[in-house]
Short mmCIF file of C-alpha atoms in Angstrom, two decimals:
data_model
loop_
_atom_site.label_atom_id
_atom_site.label_comp_id
_atom_site.label_asym_id
_atom_site.label_seq_id
_atom_site.Cartn_x
_atom_site.Cartn_y
_atom_site.Cartn_z
CA MET A 797 103.61 168.21 59.62
CA ASN A 798 104.52 164.70 58.40
CA LEU A 799 103.58 163.31 61.79
CA PHE A 800 100.23 165.14 61.60
CA LYS A 801 99.54 163.76 58.11
CA HIS A 802 100.56 160.30 59.25
CA SER A 803 98.18 160.50 62.22
CA LEU A 804 95.38 161.83 60.00
CA ILE A 805 95.82 158.97 57.51
CA ILE A 806 95.74 156.40 60.31
CA THR A 807 92.62 158.04 61.78
CA CYS A 808 90.84 158.06 58.41
CA LEU A 809 91.77 154.44 57.72
CA SER A 810 90.59 153.40 61.17
CA THR A 811 87.30 155.24 60.71
CA SER A 812 86.85 153.67 57.28
CA LEU A 813 87.49 150.20 58.68
CA LEU A 814 85.04 150.82 61.52
CA LEU A 815 82.34 152.01 59.10
CA THR A 816 82.97 149.04 56.80
CA SER A 817 82.81 146.68 59.77
CA ALA A 818 79.58 148.29 60.98
CA SER A 819 78.07 148.01 57.51
CA GLN A 820 79.06 144.36 57.24
CA ALA A 821 77.69 143.65 60.70
CA LYS A 822 74.29 145.26 60.03
CA GLN A 823 71.57 143.03 61.48
CA ALA A 824 69.59 140.93 59.03
CA GLU A 825 66.17 142.43 58.48
CA VAL A 826 62.83 141.10 57.26
CA GLU A 827 60.93 143.98 55.69
CA LEU A 828 57.36 142.85 55.02
CA ILE A 829 54.28 144.64 53.69
CA HIS A 830 50.96 142.91 54.36
CA TRP A 831 47.21 143.41 54.76
CA TRP A 832 46.60 141.34 57.88
CA ASN A 833 44.86 143.78 60.22
CA GLN A 834 42.40 141.79 62.31
CA PRO A 835 43.38 140.35 65.74
CA GLY A 836 43.38 136.72 64.57
CA GLU A 837 45.45 137.57 61.49
CA ILE A 838 47.98 139.43 63.61
CA ASP A 839 48.20 136.42 65.96
CA GLY A 840 49.15 134.27 62.97
CA LEU A 841 51.76 136.70 61.67
CA ASN A 842 53.29 136.99 65.14
CA VAL A 843 54.12 133.28 65.04
CA ILE A 844 56.32 133.92 61.99
CA LYS A 845 57.67 137.15 63.47
CA ARG A 846 58.85 135.36 66.61
CA ALA A 847 60.48 132.63 64.52
CA VAL A 848 62.31 135.26 62.44
CA GLU A 849 63.53 137.08 65.55
CA ALA A 850 64.66 133.80 67.13
CA ARG A 851 66.91 133.37 64.07
CA GLY A 852 68.58 136.70 64.76
CA ALA A 853 66.78 139.00 62.32
CA LYS A 854 64.88 142.22 62.86
CA PHE A 855 61.21 142.10 61.75
CA ILE A 856 59.83 145.30 60.24
CA GLU A 857 56.21 145.25 59.04
CA THR A 858 53.98 147.71 57.23
CA ARG A 859 50.22 147.16 57.20
CA VAL A 860 47.89 148.32 54.44
CA PRO A 861 44.06 148.23 54.56
CA SER A 862 43.27 145.76 51.77
CA TRP A 863 44.53 143.37 49.10
CA GLU A 864 43.71 145.86 46.35
CA LYS A 865 45.70 148.64 48.04
CA LEU A 866 48.61 146.32 48.76
CA ARG A 867 48.71 145.21 45.14
CA SER A 868 48.67 148.75 43.73
CA SER A 869 51.27 149.89 46.30
CA ILE A 870 53.67 147.08 45.39
CA ILE A 871 53.33 147.67 41.65
CA SER A 872 53.94 151.39 42.23
CA ARG A 873 57.05 150.76 44.32
CA ILE A 874 58.48 148.31 41.79
CA THR A 875 57.87 150.81 39.00
CA SER A 876 59.59 153.60 40.96
CA GLY A 877 62.60 151.41 41.76
CA TYR A 878 61.89 151.19 45.49
CA ALA A 879 60.66 147.64 45.95
CA PRO A 880 60.23 146.23 49.48
CA ALA A 881 62.16 143.11 50.38
CA ALA A 882 59.01 141.02 50.86
CA THR A 883 55.27 141.37 50.51
CA GLN A 884 52.28 139.24 51.31
CA TRP A 885 50.70 138.07 48.05
CA LEU A 886 47.79 135.92 46.98
CA VAL A 887 49.26 133.43 44.53
CA ASP A 888 48.11 134.40 41.03
CA GLU A 889 49.42 134.94 37.51
CA ASP A 890 51.09 138.20 38.55
CA ILE A 891 53.99 136.35 40.14
CA PHE A 892 54.95 134.92 36.75
CA GLU A 893 54.65 138.31 35.06
CA LEU A 894 56.76 139.96 37.76
CA ARG A 895 59.42 137.30 37.25
CA SER A 896 59.42 138.02 33.51
CA ILE A 897 60.47 141.63 34.22
CA ASN A 898 63.03 140.51 36.80
CA ALA A 899 61.18 142.13 39.72
CA LEU A 900 61.15 138.88 41.72
CA GLU A 901 64.00 137.12 43.42
CA PRO A 902 63.60 133.34 42.84
CA LEU A 903 63.94 131.41 46.07
CA PRO A 904 66.45 128.63 46.73
CA THR A 905 65.41 125.13 45.71
CA LEU A 906 67.02 123.66 48.82
CA LEU A 907 66.30 124.40 52.47
CA ASN A 908 68.69 122.98 55.07
CA GLY A 909 69.79 120.37 52.56
CA ASN A 910 66.24 119.28 51.68
CA ALA A 911 64.52 119.92 48.34
CA ILE A 912 61.72 122.44 48.83
CA LYS A 913 59.74 120.40 46.30
CA ASP A 914 59.68 117.60 48.89
CA ILE A 915 58.82 119.95 51.75
CA LEU A 916 55.73 121.55 50.17
CA LEU A 917 52.43 119.88 49.32
CA ASP A 918 52.39 118.95 45.63
CA GLU A 919 49.64 121.34 44.49
CA VAL A 920 51.19 124.21 46.42
CA TYR A 921 54.59 123.63 44.85
CA ARG A 922 53.10 123.57 41.35
CA GLU A 923 51.28 126.87 41.89
CA VAL A 924 54.35 128.82 43.00
CA THR A 925 56.91 127.48 40.52
CA SER A 926 57.72 128.11 36.88
CA LYS A 927 60.50 126.33 34.99
CA ASP A 928 61.67 124.85 38.30
CA GLU A 929 62.01 128.32 39.86
CA LEU A 930 60.27 128.94 43.19
CA LEU A 931 58.70 132.37 42.67
CA SER A 932 56.90 132.95 45.96
CA LEU A 933 57.09 131.57 49.49
CA PRO A 934 53.77 129.91 50.36
CA VAL A 935 52.79 130.24 54.02
CA GLY A 936 49.21 128.99 54.31
CA ILE A 937 46.25 127.52 52.42
CA HIS A 938 42.86 129.07 53.08
CA ILE A 939 39.68 127.18 52.26
CA GLN A 940 37.12 129.72 51.01
CA ASN A 941 33.89 127.68 50.93
CA HIS A 942 34.07 127.24 54.67
CA THR A 943 31.45 127.77 57.38
CA LEU A 944 31.60 128.49 61.11
CA TYR A 945 28.74 127.37 63.36
CA ASN A 946 27.93 128.22 66.97
CA THR A 947 27.74 124.90 68.81
CA LYS A 948 25.27 125.97 71.53
CA ILE A 949 22.68 127.30 69.09
CA TYR A 950 22.53 124.11 67.04
CA THR A 951 22.59 121.95 70.18
CA GLU A 952 19.90 124.01 71.91
CA LEU A 953 17.59 123.76 68.87
CA SER A 954 18.51 120.11 68.10
CA LEU A 955 19.43 121.08 64.55
CA PRO A 956 21.96 119.21 62.41
CA LEU A 957 24.58 121.24 60.58
CA PRO A 958 23.04 121.99 57.17
CA THR A 959 24.39 120.13 54.16
CA SER A 960 22.45 122.07 51.51
CA TRP A 961 21.25 125.63 50.99
CA GLU A 962 17.67 124.38 51.01
CA GLN A 963 18.30 123.09 54.53
CA VAL A 964 19.82 126.45 55.57
CA LEU A 965 16.64 128.21 54.46
CA ALA A 966 14.43 125.61 56.16
CA GLN A 967 16.25 125.97 59.51
CA ALA A 968 16.32 129.78 59.47
CA PRO A 969 12.79 130.42 60.86
CA LEU A 970 13.49 128.17 63.87
CA ILE A 971 16.75 130.00 64.56
CA LYS A 972 15.10 133.43 64.26
CA GLN A 973 12.21 132.37 66.48
CA ALA A 974 14.73 131.39 69.17
CA GLY A 975 16.16 134.93 69.09
CA TYR A 976 19.31 134.35 67.05
CA VAL A 977 20.50 135.69 63.69
CA PRO A 978 20.58 132.74 61.25
CA LEU A 979 23.45 134.01 59.07
CA ALA A 980 26.24 136.56 59.65
CA VAL A 981 26.98 138.66 56.57
CA SER A 982 29.34 141.64 56.37
CA ASN A 983 29.32 144.73 54.18
CA GLU A 984 32.33 143.90 51.95
CA LEU A 985 31.68 143.10 48.28
CA TRP A 986 34.32 140.38 48.28
CA GLN A 987 32.42 138.72 51.13
CA PHE A 988 29.33 138.59 48.89
CA ASP A 989 31.61 136.95 46.32
CA ILE A 990 32.63 134.22 48.77
CA LEU A 991 29.01 133.59 49.75
CA PHE A 992 27.80 133.46 46.16
CA ASN A 993 30.67 131.17 45.12
CA ALA A 994 29.65 128.74 47.87
CA ILE A 995 26.08 128.75 46.55
CA MET A 996 27.23 128.31 42.95
CA MET A 997 29.39 125.34 43.91
CA GLU A 998 26.21 123.50 44.87
CA GLN A 999 24.31 124.56 41.74
CA LEU A 1000 27.13 124.11 39.21
CA GLY A 1001 29.05 121.15 40.58
CA PHE A 1002 32.82 120.83 40.39
CA ALA A 1003 33.33 120.60 36.62
CA ARG A 1004 31.22 123.63 35.66
CA PHE A 1005 32.40 125.70 38.62
CA GLN A 1006 35.97 125.07 37.45
CA GLN A 1007 35.12 126.86 34.18
CA LEU A 1008 33.66 129.88 35.94
CA TYR A 1009 36.73 132.10 36.23
CA GLN A 1010 38.56 130.87 33.14
CA LYS A 1011 39.47 133.76 30.90
CA HIS A 1012 37.89 133.91 27.42
CA GLN A 1013 35.24 131.38 28.52
CA SER A 1014 31.61 132.40 27.94
CA MET A 1015 29.12 132.03 30.80
CA LYS A 1016 25.96 131.95 28.68
CA HIS A 1017 25.50 128.21 29.13
CA LEU A 1018 25.41 128.70 32.93
CA ARG A 1019 22.39 131.02 32.92
CA GLU A 1020 19.89 128.66 34.58
CA PRO A 1021 22.09 127.57 37.53
CA PHE A 1022 23.13 131.23 37.92
CA ILE A 1023 19.47 132.24 38.28
CA LYS A 1024 18.88 129.50 40.87
CA SER A 1025 21.98 130.66 42.78
CA MET A 1026 20.81 134.27 42.67
CA SER A 1027 17.39 133.28 43.99
CA ILE A 1028 19.02 131.59 47.00
CA PHE A 1029 21.38 134.52 47.55
CA ARG A 1030 18.49 136.99 47.70
CA LYS A 1031 16.57 134.82 50.16
CA LEU A 1032 19.61 134.88 52.45
CA LYS A 1033 19.28 138.64 52.86
CA ILE A 1034 16.30 138.22 55.18
CA LEU A 1035 18.38 135.89 57.37
CA SER A 1036 20.85 138.65 58.23
CA ASP A 1037 20.29 141.51 60.68
CA PRO A 1038 19.84 145.32 60.43
CA GLU A 1039 23.47 145.98 61.44
CA GLN A 1040 24.86 144.04 58.47
CA PRO A 1041 25.61 147.13 56.31
CA TYR A 1042 27.86 148.55 59.04
CA ARG A 1043 29.91 145.46 59.93
CA ASP A 1044 33.06 143.88 58.51
CA TRP A 1045 33.75 140.16 58.19
CA ALA A 1046 35.76 139.91 61.43
CA ARG A 1047 32.97 141.40 63.55
CA SER A 1048 30.58 138.98 61.87
CA ALA A 1049 32.83 136.08 62.85
CA ARG A 1050 32.98 137.25 66.46
CA MET A 1051 29.16 137.31 66.55
CA VAL A 1052 29.28 133.54 65.95
CA GLY A 1053 31.65 133.23 68.90
CA LYS A 1054 29.37 135.34 71.10
CA GLN A 1055 26.35 133.10 70.38
CA GLN A 1056 24.52 135.88 68.55
CA VAL A 1057 24.65 134.25 65.11
CA ALA A 1058 24.16 130.64 64.07
CA MET A 1059 26.55 130.50 61.10
CA GLN A 1060 28.95 132.47 58.91
CA VAL A 1061 30.08 131.51 55.40
CA MET A 1062 33.61 132.82 55.07
CA GLY A 1063 37.14 131.69 54.36
CA ASP A 1064 38.62 129.62 57.17
CA PHE A 1065 40.68 132.65 58.19
CA ALA A 1066 37.53 133.76 60.06
CA LYS A 1067 38.22 130.95 62.53
CA ALA A 1068 41.24 132.93 63.74
CA GLU A 1069 38.93 135.57 65.20
CA LEU A 1070 37.25 132.93 67.37
CA THR A 1071 40.58 131.44 68.42
CA ASN A 1072 41.65 134.96 69.39
CA MET A 1073 38.59 135.03 71.70
CA ASP A 1074 40.02 131.93 73.46
CA LEU A 1075 37.30 129.72 71.98
CA THR A 1076 38.09 126.15 70.96
CA ALA A 1077 37.33 124.49 67.65
CA GLY A 1078 35.02 121.53 68.18
CA LYS A 1079 33.81 122.92 71.49
CA GLU A 1080 32.31 126.44 71.34
CA PHE A 1081 32.24 126.45 67.55
CA LEU A 1082 32.16 123.92 64.71
CA CYS A 1083 33.48 124.05 61.15
CA SER A 1084 32.74 122.38 57.84
CA LEU A 1085 32.79 123.03 54.13
CA SER A 1086 29.88 125.24 53.18
CA PRO A 1087 26.47 123.63 52.54
CA GLY A 1088 26.27 121.96 49.16
CA SER A 1089 30.04 121.73 48.67
CA ASN A 1090 29.97 117.93 48.35
CA GLY A 1091 33.64 117.67 49.28
CA ASN A 1092 34.79 120.26 46.71
CA MET A 1093 37.28 122.84 48.00
CA ILE A 1094 37.71 126.45 46.86
CA TYR A 1095 41.04 127.74 48.11
CA ALA A 1096 43.64 130.51 48.02
CA ILE A 1097 47.32 130.42 48.94
CA ASP A 1098 48.82 133.16 51.06
CA SER A 1099 52.46 133.73 50.21
CA PHE A 1100 55.39 136.06 50.76
CA MET A 1101 56.80 137.31 47.49
CA MET A 1102 60.51 138.17 47.64
CA LEU A 1103 61.47 141.14 45.49
CA ASN A 1104 64.86 142.09 44.10
CA VAL A 1105 66.82 144.17 46.62
CA ASP A 1106 70.54 145.03 46.73
CA GLU A 1107 71.13 145.47 50.45
CA PRO A 1108 72.89 142.43 51.99
CA HIS A 1109 71.00 142.68 55.30
CA LEU A 1110 67.66 142.52 53.43
CA GLN A 1111 68.84 139.61 51.28
CA GLN A 1112 69.84 137.79 54.45
CA GLY A 1113 66.41 138.59 55.90
CA GLN A 1114 64.74 136.96 52.89
CA LYS A 1115 66.67 133.74 53.55
CA ILE A 1116 65.73 133.81 57.22
CA LEU A 1117 62.06 134.38 56.38
CA LEU A 1118 62.12 131.33 54.09
CA ASP A 1119 63.69 129.17 56.80
CA ALA A 1120 61.26 130.40 59.47
CA ALA A 1121 58.03 130.17 57.46
CA LEU A 1122 58.60 126.61 56.21
CA ASP A 1123 59.69 125.18 59.56
CA ASN A 1124 57.12 122.47 60.33
CA GLU A 1125 56.55 123.60 63.92
CA VAL A 1126 56.06 127.19 62.75
CA GLN A 1127 53.64 125.96 60.08
CA ILE A 1128 51.58 124.10 62.69
CA HIS A 1129 51.42 126.99 65.18
CA TYR A 1130 50.83 129.55 62.43
CA SER A 1131 47.92 127.47 61.07
CA LEU A 1132 46.40 127.12 64.54
CA LYS A 1133 46.45 130.90 65.00
CA LYS A 1134 45.64 131.97 61.43
CA GLY A 1135 42.89 129.44 60.69
CA SER A 1136 44.66 128.06 57.63
CA ILE A 1137 46.03 124.63 56.79
CA PRO A 1138 49.79 124.07 56.40
CA VAL A 1139 51.58 124.21 53.05
CA THR A 1140 54.05 121.59 54.26
CA LYS A 1141 53.67 117.92 55.13
CA VAL A 1142 52.80 117.78 58.83
CA ALA A 1143 51.20 115.30 61.21
CA PRO A 1144 47.43 116.05 61.08
CA ASP A 1145 46.95 115.20 64.76
CA LYS A 1146 48.91 118.34 65.70
CA LEU A 1147 46.19 120.53 64.17
CA ASP A 1148 42.89 121.50 65.78
CA VAL A 1149 39.73 119.64 64.77
CA CYS A 1150 38.77 122.18 62.08
CA SER A 1151 42.17 122.43 60.41
CA ARG A 1152 42.68 118.68 60.72
CA LYS A 1153 39.45 117.95 58.88
CA SER A 1154 40.34 120.37 56.07
CA TYR A 1155 43.94 119.16 55.87
CA GLN A 1156 42.93 115.51 55.62
CA LEU A 1157 40.35 116.33 52.97
CA TRP A 1158 43.00 118.28 51.05
CA LEU A 1159 45.29 115.25 51.08
CA ASN A 1160 42.54 112.92 49.89
CA THR A 1161 40.70 114.81 47.17
CA GLU A 1162 41.56 116.07 43.70
CA LYS A 1163 38.55 118.42 43.69
CA LYS A 1164 40.29 121.69 44.58
CA ILE A 1165 39.83 125.03 42.79
CA SER A 1166 41.78 128.24 43.33
CA THR A 1167 39.51 131.25 42.73
CA PHE A 1168 39.60 133.44 45.85
CA LEU A 1169 38.70 137.08 45.06
CA GLY A 1170 38.68 136.11 41.41
CA VAL A 1171 42.48 136.22 41.32
CA SER A 1172 42.34 134.07 38.19
CA ASN A 1173 39.90 136.51 36.51
CA PRO A 1174 39.61 139.78 38.47
CA LEU A 1175 37.57 141.53 35.76
CA ARG A 1176 34.83 138.89 35.80
CA SER A 1177 34.93 138.88 39.59
CA SER A 1178 34.28 142.65 39.56
CA PHE A 1179 31.21 142.05 37.36
CA PHE A 1180 29.90 139.51 39.88
CA GLN A 1181 30.50 141.87 42.79
CA THR A 1182 28.61 144.71 41.08
CA MET A 1183 25.69 142.38 40.42
CA LEU A 1184 25.68 141.02 43.98
CA ASN A 1185 25.71 144.52 45.42
CA LYS A 1186 22.61 145.36 43.35
CA ALA A 1187 20.92 142.12 44.35
CA TRP A 1188 21.49 142.71 48.07
CA TYR A 1189 20.70 146.39 48.36
CA GLN A 1190 18.19 147.01 45.53
CA ASN A 1191 14.88 145.33 44.73
CA ASP A 1192 14.07 146.71 41.28
CA MET A 1193 15.30 143.73 39.22
CA THR A 1194 14.39 140.04 39.20
CA SER A 1195 17.03 137.35 39.61
CA ALA A 1196 16.77 136.55 35.90
CA GLN A 1197 17.25 140.21 34.95
CA LEU A 1198 20.32 140.52 37.14
CA ILE A 1199 21.89 137.41 35.61
CA ASP A 1200 21.05 138.49 32.06
CA GLU A 1201 22.71 141.85 32.71
CA LEU A 1202 25.78 140.10 34.12
CA ILE A 1203 26.08 137.80 31.10
CA GLU A 1204 25.53 140.66 28.65
CA ILE A 1205 28.36 142.74 30.20
CA ASP A 1206 30.67 139.74 30.29
CA GLU A 1207 29.90 138.80 26.67
CA SER A 1208 30.56 142.36 25.55
CA THR A 1209 33.97 142.24 27.21
CA LEU A 1210 34.80 138.89 25.61
CA LYS A 1211 33.87 140.22 22.14
CA THR A 1212 36.05 143.30 22.65
CA LYS A 1213 38.99 141.10 23.63
CA HIS A 1214 38.47 138.86 20.60
CA ARG A 1215 38.41 141.88 18.26
CA ARG A 1216 41.63 143.20 19.75
CA GLN A 1217 43.29 139.81 19.42
CA GLY A 1218 42.11 139.61 15.81
CA ARG A 1219 43.59 143.01 14.96
CA ALA A 1220 46.84 142.10 16.72
CA SER A 1221 47.15 138.87 14.68
CA LEU A 1222 46.85 140.88 11.44
CA HIS A 1223 49.99 142.79 12.38
#
């Protein structure tokens, strides 16, 4: 009996040691939720995936249909105590709020002995840090007032790339007469937002555009340039094609690549769809800031937000993801596939002609504004999108009436907020 007990104890101890060893040896894992679903976007993510796997980690991804659904899913999982290890995130004020409730895991300030502050571009570093804590891992900068052009169409018709919206409208009849669609537009409301922002940049100029998405800032003084912008936006509708209501932004981009459409106003991520078609920037298609931008850049930063997790293999995966994503060679190849510009300091000549132009402009201008999808003021952005949807699909209101309705709704919201703040201050 004693021998049996002795053998049983040894067996149990051996099993326990084996289980402990197996647990300790569990492969590092990057668990990432994201909303990159189009072929070009997936090409970009695969660059990071391969870099993660080359560093010995498993890469597990979950795709969701949209930014809005990703955001609500992440908030829900954090609330229920089941946060993922990492999620794609557009850099916004939420990262600071999530840190305040200890949902985020601040990232190391050093990477391979180098200060991350010195690795990242200055503006990028400032946007993802608070009190010297790195709150999200930036992976790419996307320029939003960006336009793709089909080279053959403009060459065939001897047309210069337009530098104003007036020139876009003037060239449109020639393009239509030649059998091409002048402008590719998709059916997403946020795409209308991008297009209208590009128009407003011309009408407002940098200083006034900068005020546009500031919270608690009235828009009444912008009524006249808003009306001019709306007038241009409505004229653009006739430049699109009958299939526009049934097409997403990626299909619109591919129409440029197929020589069906002259131009598309979209974030530079649309370029990835053309690269995925084996087309070359500067050859089959051209890029520039949108007409009327005058060197001003509207941008968004894609990032991976690391959330608090307890499992060692997931924590190790977070470290590997950081190392992989900020590797300069990974940044270059990711940017070439994804259409973005790097968040790190790289040699511009390693980028394609489109990314190089944007990257060099980024380094040499202070006129940069982060407003993609209204992340700085999502409520106001939703008001714009509702108005733009009416303007595009309905014809029962003038441009002035649409703008007046927009301003009235926005003013009502501002007054409600002020009343609430006033009552709160009394307590």
